[in-house]
Amino acid sequence: MSKISTLIAALAFVVAGALCVIVAVVAALRIEDRSTEAVAFAMREEGLDWVSVEADGLQVQLIGTAPDEAARFRALARAGAVVDADRVIDALDVTEPDSVAPPRFSLEMLRNGDGISLIGLVPEAIGREAVADGISGIRDGVEVANMVETATYPIPADWEAAMAFGFRALNELPRSQISVFDGRVEVTAVSESIEERRRYLAALNRARPDGIEVIMDISAPRPVITPFTLRFVRDLDSAHFEACSADTVTTRAAILSAAREAGLNGPENCVIGIGVPSPRWAEAVTTGLEALTALGAGTLTFSDADVTLIAAEGTPQGLFDRVIGELDADLPPVFSLHGVLPEPPEGGPEDGPPSFIATRSPEGYVQLRGRLPDDQAERAIYAYARATLGRDDTYLATRNDDNLPDGWVIRVLAGLEALALLNNGSLTVEPGLVSIRGNTGSQSAVSDLSRLLSEKLGEADNYEIDVTYQELLDPTANIPTAEECVARITTLLGERKITFDPGSVEINETSGEILDQIAEMLPDCRHARMEIGGHTDSQGREVMNLNLSQARADAVLNGLLARGVLVSNLTAQGYGETQPIDDNGTEEGRERNRRIEFRLLAGGVPSSQRETAEDPAEEAAAEADDPPAEEGSDEQN
């Protein structure tokens, strides 16, 4: 019996020992895994992505190649701050110094009447003497400053061909700067004339080596043109330049293109010179040619900033008034327009009943043209139109007529007051009729206009109102509902997703562009209470995912605030991995689950609440006790 008891006791001792060993092994493996995860996370936080971490029992081994000794020391110090420094095994290599990329070789050569300067860095195998030999044909009798340095690195593949072409260009061009790089040569020079410039370009293009990029900028002196003149004549059968000036090759091409559109069928001679009155010369000329084409025939003259447009005899007065008014409005600042309509010969046809026309574009541009009784009325109507329709964008092109009906000015002023009630439209005043046409965002506009015109004109005057209500122009009808606000943002996020750099909660450039678009939508949606929800996939620890999603939702909210959005109706909420919309078992599903969403809050109460721990102390203890997420999980989430 005693033997059996002894045997049982021994067996129990063995079993207990085995269990202790198993528990110890499991504990060691757990410590090993947690240590590896913690150190790997620390490496990513420091940006040391070149370090890989492996466990060797209770020791942590750092493996990788550091770019320099400082980076290696930083990795060891960071690992020693996470686990006991005695447990860290240094298996790191350091990049050899001789693997550093070679310097960029370059050679700057300057030549003028005072001498030649050579500056740069060339391979030692080429040497400073070879550079001096390259200019042997032109250095006699001139001062040469050779400030070239050398470096002991291999000669780049295309360096010698580029340098040879650079020497050829320097020998050819007496006033030049030649920049030589591996595979590229830049030539900047000044010639004495256009013919000499053509000769230089032809010679260098023939010598251009294969495989070398050559950039040439050889300028020729330009004449001073004063006054800077252009004159274009167009009749019903032909059109030609009597004078043409341009300040650059680009503006010359633009002017000739516009002239061809205007019917140019003569020589395309346009001198490039100095003295242009405005950098917008080509724009002004192009606009003038378009106006001349609209008239059909006539003469357009530019003399510096003075512009004269003479219409052909017989041009209808209404057409002339419209074209002159539009041209005066479209010409760039500085340019001053004078329009001339030749008087018809005696006994010619009348030019129709008098009229006054005012137009207001959707952009706010106002044009006044037609007939007014005198200069005093013209000044009064112009001032009134600027005050009611647009101070800086009102343009006048009218002429005096002392035979207008009585009450003409009163009718024009009443019509302008009515036009001011429209978003855009036109006013036409004719003997016996005032017409108002256009678009409005007010549903009561027709009745308002009727009351106004009846009061101002009296019952004896006839008027017409042709006004269209457009909901898009209505400031009250065009406000989106709260549901439409969320739908618009959701549609945008379906096309362009807000993303973050791996392991980051900072708004990057791509996400910043999306926030710019959302910020444009939100001013019309201040009545909609919305929640910015942050979501992750299920990789990594639950607590870390929750914190990461909250930080990213906060980053979006702060990004909108930085863009001038009033965010009192917005709330940021992180949900971590708790609300997946796809399978976390696939990469595609995880990608969909990593998202930022905007949700409508019903009555100011969040549509879904963030779950909190039953005991905050227990949650804080759990967060402190858990290790960082597995390597790569934070980058994905």
Short mmCIF file of N, CA and C in Angstrom, two decimals, residues 257-360:
data_model
loop_
_atom_site.label_atom_id
_atom_site.label_comp_id
_atom_site.label_asym_id
_atom_site.label_seq_id
_atom_site.Cartn_x
_atom_site.Cartn_y
_atom_site.Cartn_z
N SER A 257 -3.82 84.83 -86.34
CA SER A 257 -4.92 83.85 -86.30
C SER A 257 -6.27 84.57 -86.27
N ALA A 258 -6.38 85.64 -85.44
CA ALA A 258 -7.63 86.40 -85.38
C ALA A 258 -7.89 87.11 -86.70
N ALA A 259 -6.83 87.61 -87.36
CA ALA A 259 -7.00 88.28 -88.65
C ALA A 259 -7.51 87.31 -89.70
N ARG A 260 -7.01 86.09 -89.71
CA ARG A 260 -7.51 85.10 -90.66
C ARG A 260 -8.99 84.82 -90.41
N GLU A 261 -9.39 84.76 -89.13
CA GLU A 261 -10.81 84.58 -88.82
C GLU A 261 -11.63 85.76 -89.33
N ALA A 262 -11.00 86.95 -89.35
CA ALA A 262 -11.70 88.15 -89.82
C ALA A 262 -11.64 88.29 -91.34
N GLY A 263 -11.07 87.31 -92.04
CA GLY A 263 -11.07 87.32 -93.49
C GLY A 263 -9.78 87.74 -94.15
N LEU A 264 -8.67 87.78 -93.42
CA LEU A 264 -7.39 88.21 -93.99
C LEU A 264 -7.05 87.37 -95.22
N ASN A 265 -6.83 88.04 -96.33
CA ASN A 265 -6.39 87.33 -97.54
C ASN A 265 -5.23 88.06 -98.21
N GLY A 266 -4.55 88.91 -97.43
CA GLY A 266 -3.36 89.58 -97.94
C GLY A 266 -2.12 89.05 -97.25
N PRO A 267 -0.98 89.72 -97.41
CA PRO A 267 0.27 89.27 -96.78
C PRO A 267 0.14 89.24 -95.25
N GLU A 268 0.77 88.25 -94.65
CA GLU A 268 0.74 88.12 -93.18
C GLU A 268 2.01 88.72 -92.59
N ASN A 269 2.20 90.00 -92.82
CA ASN A 269 3.38 90.69 -92.31
C ASN A 269 3.03 91.39 -91.00
N CYS A 270 3.73 91.03 -89.93
CA CYS A 270 3.50 91.66 -88.63
C CYS A 270 4.85 91.76 -87.93
N VAL A 271 5.31 92.98 -87.68
CA VAL A 271 6.65 93.22 -87.15
C VAL A 271 6.66 93.01 -85.63
N ILE A 272 7.68 92.29 -85.16
CA ILE A 272 7.87 92.10 -83.72
C ILE A 272 8.82 93.19 -83.23
N GLY A 273 8.36 94.01 -82.29
CA GLY A 273 9.18 95.12 -81.84
C GLY A 273 8.95 95.46 -80.38
N ILE A 274 9.61 96.53 -79.95
CA ILE A 274 9.55 97.00 -78.57
C ILE A 274 8.70 98.28 -78.52
N GLY A 275 7.91 98.44 -77.44
CA GLY A 275 7.12 99.66 -77.28
C GLY A 275 5.65 99.39 -77.09
N VAL A 276 5.26 98.14 -76.84
CA VAL A 276 3.85 97.80 -76.69
C VAL A 276 3.26 98.55 -75.49
N PRO A 277 2.07 99.16 -75.63
CA PRO A 277 1.52 99.96 -74.53
C PRO A 277 0.93 99.13 -73.40
N SER A 278 0.68 97.86 -73.64
CA SER A 278 0.08 97.02 -72.61
C SER A 278 0.44 95.57 -72.88
N PRO A 279 0.69 94.78 -71.83
CA PRO A 279 0.95 93.35 -72.06
C PRO A 279 -0.27 92.61 -72.62
N ARG A 280 -1.44 93.26 -72.62
CA ARG A 280 -2.65 92.64 -73.17
C ARG A 280 -2.94 93.14 -74.58
N TRP A 281 -1.89 93.52 -75.28
CA TRP A 281 -2.02 94.04 -76.65
C TRP A 281 -2.72 93.03 -77.56
N ALA A 282 -2.29 91.79 -77.55
CA ALA A 282 -2.89 90.79 -78.44
C ALA A 282 -4.37 90.59 -78.12
N GLU A 283 -4.71 90.60 -76.83
CA GLU A 283 -6.12 90.45 -76.44
C GLU A 283 -6.95 91.61 -76.97
N ALA A 284 -6.42 92.83 -76.86
CA ALA A 284 -7.15 94.00 -77.35
C ALA A 284 -7.34 93.94 -78.86
N VAL A 285 -6.28 93.59 -79.59
CA VAL A 285 -6.37 93.52 -81.05
C VAL A 285 -7.36 92.44 -81.48
N THR A 286 -7.28 91.28 -80.83
CA THR A 286 -8.19 90.19 -81.16
C THR A 286 -9.65 90.61 -80.94
N THR A 287 -9.92 91.29 -79.82
CA THR A 287 -11.27 91.76 -79.53
C THR A 287 -11.72 92.77 -80.58
N GLY A 288 -10.83 93.68 -80.99
CA GLY A 288 -11.18 94.66 -82.01
C GLY A 288 -11.48 94.01 -83.35
N LEU A 289 -10.71 93.00 -83.73
CA LEU A 289 -10.95 92.32 -85.01
C LEU A 289 -12.29 91.59 -84.99
N GLU A 290 -12.66 91.03 -83.85
CA GLU A 290 -13.96 90.36 -83.75
C GLU A 290 -15.09 91.38 -83.89
N ALA A 291 -14.91 92.59 -83.32
CA ALA A 291 -15.93 93.62 -83.45
C ALA A 291 -16.05 94.08 -84.90
N LEU A 292 -14.93 94.25 -85.57
CA LEU A 292 -14.97 94.66 -86.98
C LEU A 292 -15.68 93.60 -87.83
N THR A 293 -15.45 92.35 -87.54
CA THR A 293 -16.12 91.27 -88.25
C THR A 293 -17.63 91.33 -88.02
N ALA A 294 -18.03 91.64 -86.78
CA ALA A 294 -19.46 91.76 -86.48
C ALA A 294 -20.11 92.90 -87.26
N LEU A 295 -19.37 94.01 -87.51
CA LEU A 295 -19.90 95.11 -88.30
C LEU A 295 -20.00 94.74 -89.78
N GLY A 296 -19.14 93.84 -90.22
CA GLY A 296 -19.16 93.43 -91.62
C GLY A 296 -18.08 94.08 -92.44
N ALA A 297 -17.91 95.39 -92.28
CA ALA A 297 -16.89 96.11 -93.05
C ALA A 297 -16.50 97.36 -92.28
N GLY A 298 -15.26 97.84 -92.55
CA GLY A 298 -14.79 99.04 -91.88
C GLY A 298 -13.30 98.99 -91.68
N THR A 299 -12.79 99.87 -90.81
CA THR A 299 -11.37 99.99 -90.54
C THR A 299 -11.13 100.02 -89.04
N LEU A 300 -10.15 99.22 -88.60
CA LEU A 300 -9.76 99.17 -87.19
C LEU A 300 -8.33 99.67 -87.08
N THR A 301 -8.11 100.67 -86.22
CA THR A 301 -6.77 101.24 -86.06
C THR A 301 -6.40 101.28 -84.58
N PHE A 302 -5.21 100.77 -84.26
CA PHE A 302 -4.62 100.90 -82.93
C PHE A 302 -3.38 101.79 -83.07
N SER A 303 -3.34 102.85 -82.28
CA SER A 303 -2.15 103.69 -82.20
C SER A 303 -1.80 103.80 -80.73
N ASP A 304 -0.83 102.99 -80.29
CA ASP A 304 -0.59 102.78 -78.87
C ASP A 304 -1.91 102.33 -78.22
N ALA A 305 -2.42 103.08 -77.22
CA ALA A 305 -3.63 102.63 -76.53
C ALA A 305 -4.90 103.27 -77.08
N ASP A 306 -4.79 104.06 -78.14
CA ASP A 306 -5.97 104.68 -78.75
C ASP A 306 -6.50 103.77 -79.85
N VAL A 307 -7.81 103.46 -79.76
CA VAL A 307 -8.44 102.53 -80.70
C VAL A 307 -9.53 103.27 -81.45
N THR A 308 -9.52 103.17 -82.75
CA THR A 308 -10.56 103.78 -83.58
C THR A 308 -11.18 102.72 -84.46
N LEU A 309 -12.51 102.62 -84.38
CA LEU A 309 -13.24 101.68 -85.23
C LEU A 309 -14.19 102.51 -86.10
N ILE A 310 -13.94 102.50 -87.40
CA ILE A 310 -14.76 103.25 -88.35
C ILE A 310 -15.59 102.25 -89.12
N ALA A 311 -16.90 102.36 -89.00
CA ALA A 311 -17.82 101.45 -89.70
C ALA A 311 -17.95 101.88 -91.15
N ALA A 312 -18.36 100.93 -91.97
CA ALA A 312 -18.61 101.25 -93.37
C ALA A 312 -19.87 102.09 -93.48
N GLU A 313 -19.92 102.93 -94.50
CA GLU A 313 -21.10 103.76 -94.73
C GLU A 313 -22.31 102.86 -94.98
N GLY A 314 -23.40 103.20 -94.33
CA GLY A 314 -24.62 102.41 -94.48
C GLY A 314 -24.80 101.37 -93.38
N THR A 315 -23.86 101.27 -92.45
CA THR A 315 -24.03 100.34 -91.33
C THR A 315 -25.23 100.78 -90.48
N PRO A 316 -26.16 99.88 -90.15
CA PRO A 316 -27.32 100.27 -89.35
C PRO A 316 -26.89 100.85 -88.00
N GLN A 317 -27.60 101.89 -87.58
CA GLN A 317 -27.26 102.55 -86.33
C GLN A 317 -27.36 101.60 -85.14
N GLY A 318 -28.39 100.77 -85.12
CA GLY A 318 -28.56 99.84 -84.01
C GLY A 318 -27.41 98.85 -83.91
N LEU A 319 -26.97 98.32 -85.06
CA LEU A 319 -25.84 97.39 -85.07
C LEU A 319 -24.58 98.09 -84.62
N PHE A 320 -24.37 99.31 -85.10
CA PHE A 320 -23.18 100.07 -84.71
C PHE A 320 -23.16 100.32 -83.20
N ASP A 321 -24.30 100.76 -82.66
CA ASP A 321 -24.36 101.02 -81.22
C ASP A 321 -24.05 99.78 -80.41
N ARG A 322 -24.60 98.64 -80.83
CA ARG A 322 -24.38 97.41 -80.07
C ARG A 322 -22.92 96.97 -80.12
N VAL A 323 -22.32 96.99 -81.31
CA VAL A 323 -20.93 96.54 -81.45
C VAL A 323 -19.98 97.46 -80.71
N ILE A 324 -20.19 98.78 -80.83
CA ILE A 324 -19.30 99.72 -80.14
C ILE A 324 -19.43 99.56 -78.63
N GLY A 325 -20.66 99.40 -78.15
CA GLY A 325 -20.85 99.21 -76.71
C GLY A 325 -20.17 97.96 -76.19
N GLU A 326 -20.32 96.86 -76.92
CA GLU A 326 -19.70 95.61 -76.48
C GLU A 326 -18.18 95.68 -76.56
N LEU A 327 -17.65 96.30 -77.62
CA LEU A 327 -16.19 96.43 -77.74
C LEU A 327 -15.63 97.29 -76.62
N ASP A 328 -16.30 98.40 -76.31
CA ASP A 328 -15.83 99.26 -75.23
C ASP A 328 -15.82 98.52 -73.90
N ALA A 329 -16.79 97.63 -73.71
CA ALA A 329 -16.83 96.85 -72.47
C ALA A 329 -15.76 95.78 -72.42
N ASP A 330 -15.40 95.22 -73.56
CA ASP A 330 -14.49 94.08 -73.59
C ASP A 330 -13.02 94.46 -73.70
N LEU A 331 -12.73 95.68 -74.14
CA LEU A 331 -11.31 96.05 -74.27
C LEU A 331 -10.64 96.06 -72.91
N PRO A 332 -9.39 95.60 -72.82
CA PRO A 332 -8.67 95.63 -71.55
C PRO A 332 -8.47 97.07 -71.07
N PRO A 333 -8.19 97.25 -69.76
CA PRO A 333 -7.89 98.59 -69.26
C PRO A 333 -6.73 99.22 -70.03
N VAL A 334 -6.65 100.52 -70.01
CA VAL A 334 -5.65 101.36 -70.70
C VAL A 334 -6.16 101.77 -72.09
N PHE A 335 -6.84 100.85 -72.81
CA PHE A 335 -7.25 101.14 -74.18
C PHE A 335 -8.50 102.03 -74.18
N SER A 336 -8.48 103.02 -75.06
CA SER A 336 -9.59 103.98 -75.18
C SER A 336 -10.17 103.88 -76.58
N LEU A 337 -11.51 103.76 -76.65
CA LEU A 337 -12.17 103.50 -77.93
C LEU A 337 -12.88 104.74 -78.46
N HIS A 338 -12.76 104.95 -79.77
CA HIS A 338 -13.51 105.98 -80.47
C HIS A 338 -14.18 105.33 -81.68
N GLY A 339 -15.52 105.35 -81.69
CA GLY A 339 -16.26 104.75 -82.80
C GLY A 339 -16.79 105.81 -83.74
N VAL A 340 -16.73 105.50 -85.03
CA VAL A 340 -17.18 106.45 -86.05
C VAL A 340 -18.14 105.75 -87.00
N LEU A 341 -19.35 106.33 -87.13
CA LEU A 341 -20.31 105.86 -88.14
C LEU A 341 -20.52 107.00 -89.13
N PRO A 342 -20.04 106.87 -90.35
CA PRO A 342 -20.19 107.96 -91.32
C PRO A 342 -21.65 108.33 -91.54
N GLU A 343 -21.91 109.63 -91.67
CA GLU A 343 -23.28 110.09 -91.92
C GLU A 343 -23.73 109.64 -93.30
N PRO A 344 -24.97 109.17 -93.39
CA PRO A 344 -25.47 108.78 -94.72
C PRO A 344 -25.60 110.02 -95.60
N PRO A 345 -25.47 109.84 -96.90
CA PRO A 345 -25.63 110.98 -97.81
C PRO A 345 -27.04 111.55 -97.73
N GLU A 346 -27.17 112.83 -98.10
CA GLU A 346 -28.48 113.45 -98.04
C GLU A 346 -29.44 112.71 -98.94
N GLY A 347 -30.64 112.53 -98.41
CA GLY A 347 -31.65 111.80 -99.16
C GLY A 347 -31.59 110.31 -98.93
N GLY A 348 -30.67 109.86 -98.03
CA GLY A 348 -30.56 108.43 -97.75
C GLY A 348 -31.70 107.95 -96.88
N PRO A 349 -31.80 106.63 -96.65
CA PRO A 349 -32.88 106.08 -95.86
C PRO A 349 -32.73 106.45 -94.39
N GLU A 350 -33.89 106.57 -93.70
CA GLU A 350 -33.87 106.81 -92.27
C GLU A 350 -33.33 105.58 -91.55
N ASP A 351 -32.75 105.78 -90.37
CA ASP A 351 -32.19 104.62 -89.68
C ASP A 351 -33.14 104.07 -88.63
N GLY A 352 -34.43 104.22 -88.82
CA GLY A 352 -35.43 103.55 -88.00
C GLY A 352 -35.84 104.37 -86.81
N PRO A 353 -36.86 103.87 -86.07
CA PRO A 353 -37.34 104.60 -84.90
C PRO A 353 -36.29 104.62 -83.80
N PRO A 354 -36.30 105.67 -82.96
CA PRO A 354 -35.30 105.75 -81.88
C PRO A 354 -35.55 104.66 -80.83
N SER A 355 -34.48 104.26 -80.17
CA SER A 355 -34.61 103.25 -79.10
C SER A 355 -33.46 103.42 -78.11
N PHE A 356 -33.69 102.92 -76.91
CA PHE A 356 -32.66 102.81 -75.88
C PHE A 356 -32.69 101.38 -75.37
N ILE A 357 -31.51 100.73 -75.30
CA ILE A 357 -31.44 99.33 -74.89
C ILE A 357 -30.42 99.20 -73.76
N ALA A 358 -30.83 98.54 -72.68
CA ALA A 358 -29.93 98.22 -71.56
C ALA A 358 -29.96 96.72 -71.34
N THR A 359 -28.79 96.10 -71.18
CA THR A 359 -28.71 94.65 -70.93
C THR A 359 -27.92 94.41 -69.65
N ARG A 360 -28.33 93.40 -68.92
CA ARG A 360 -27.65 92.99 -67.69
C ARG A 360 -27.38 91.50 -67.78
#
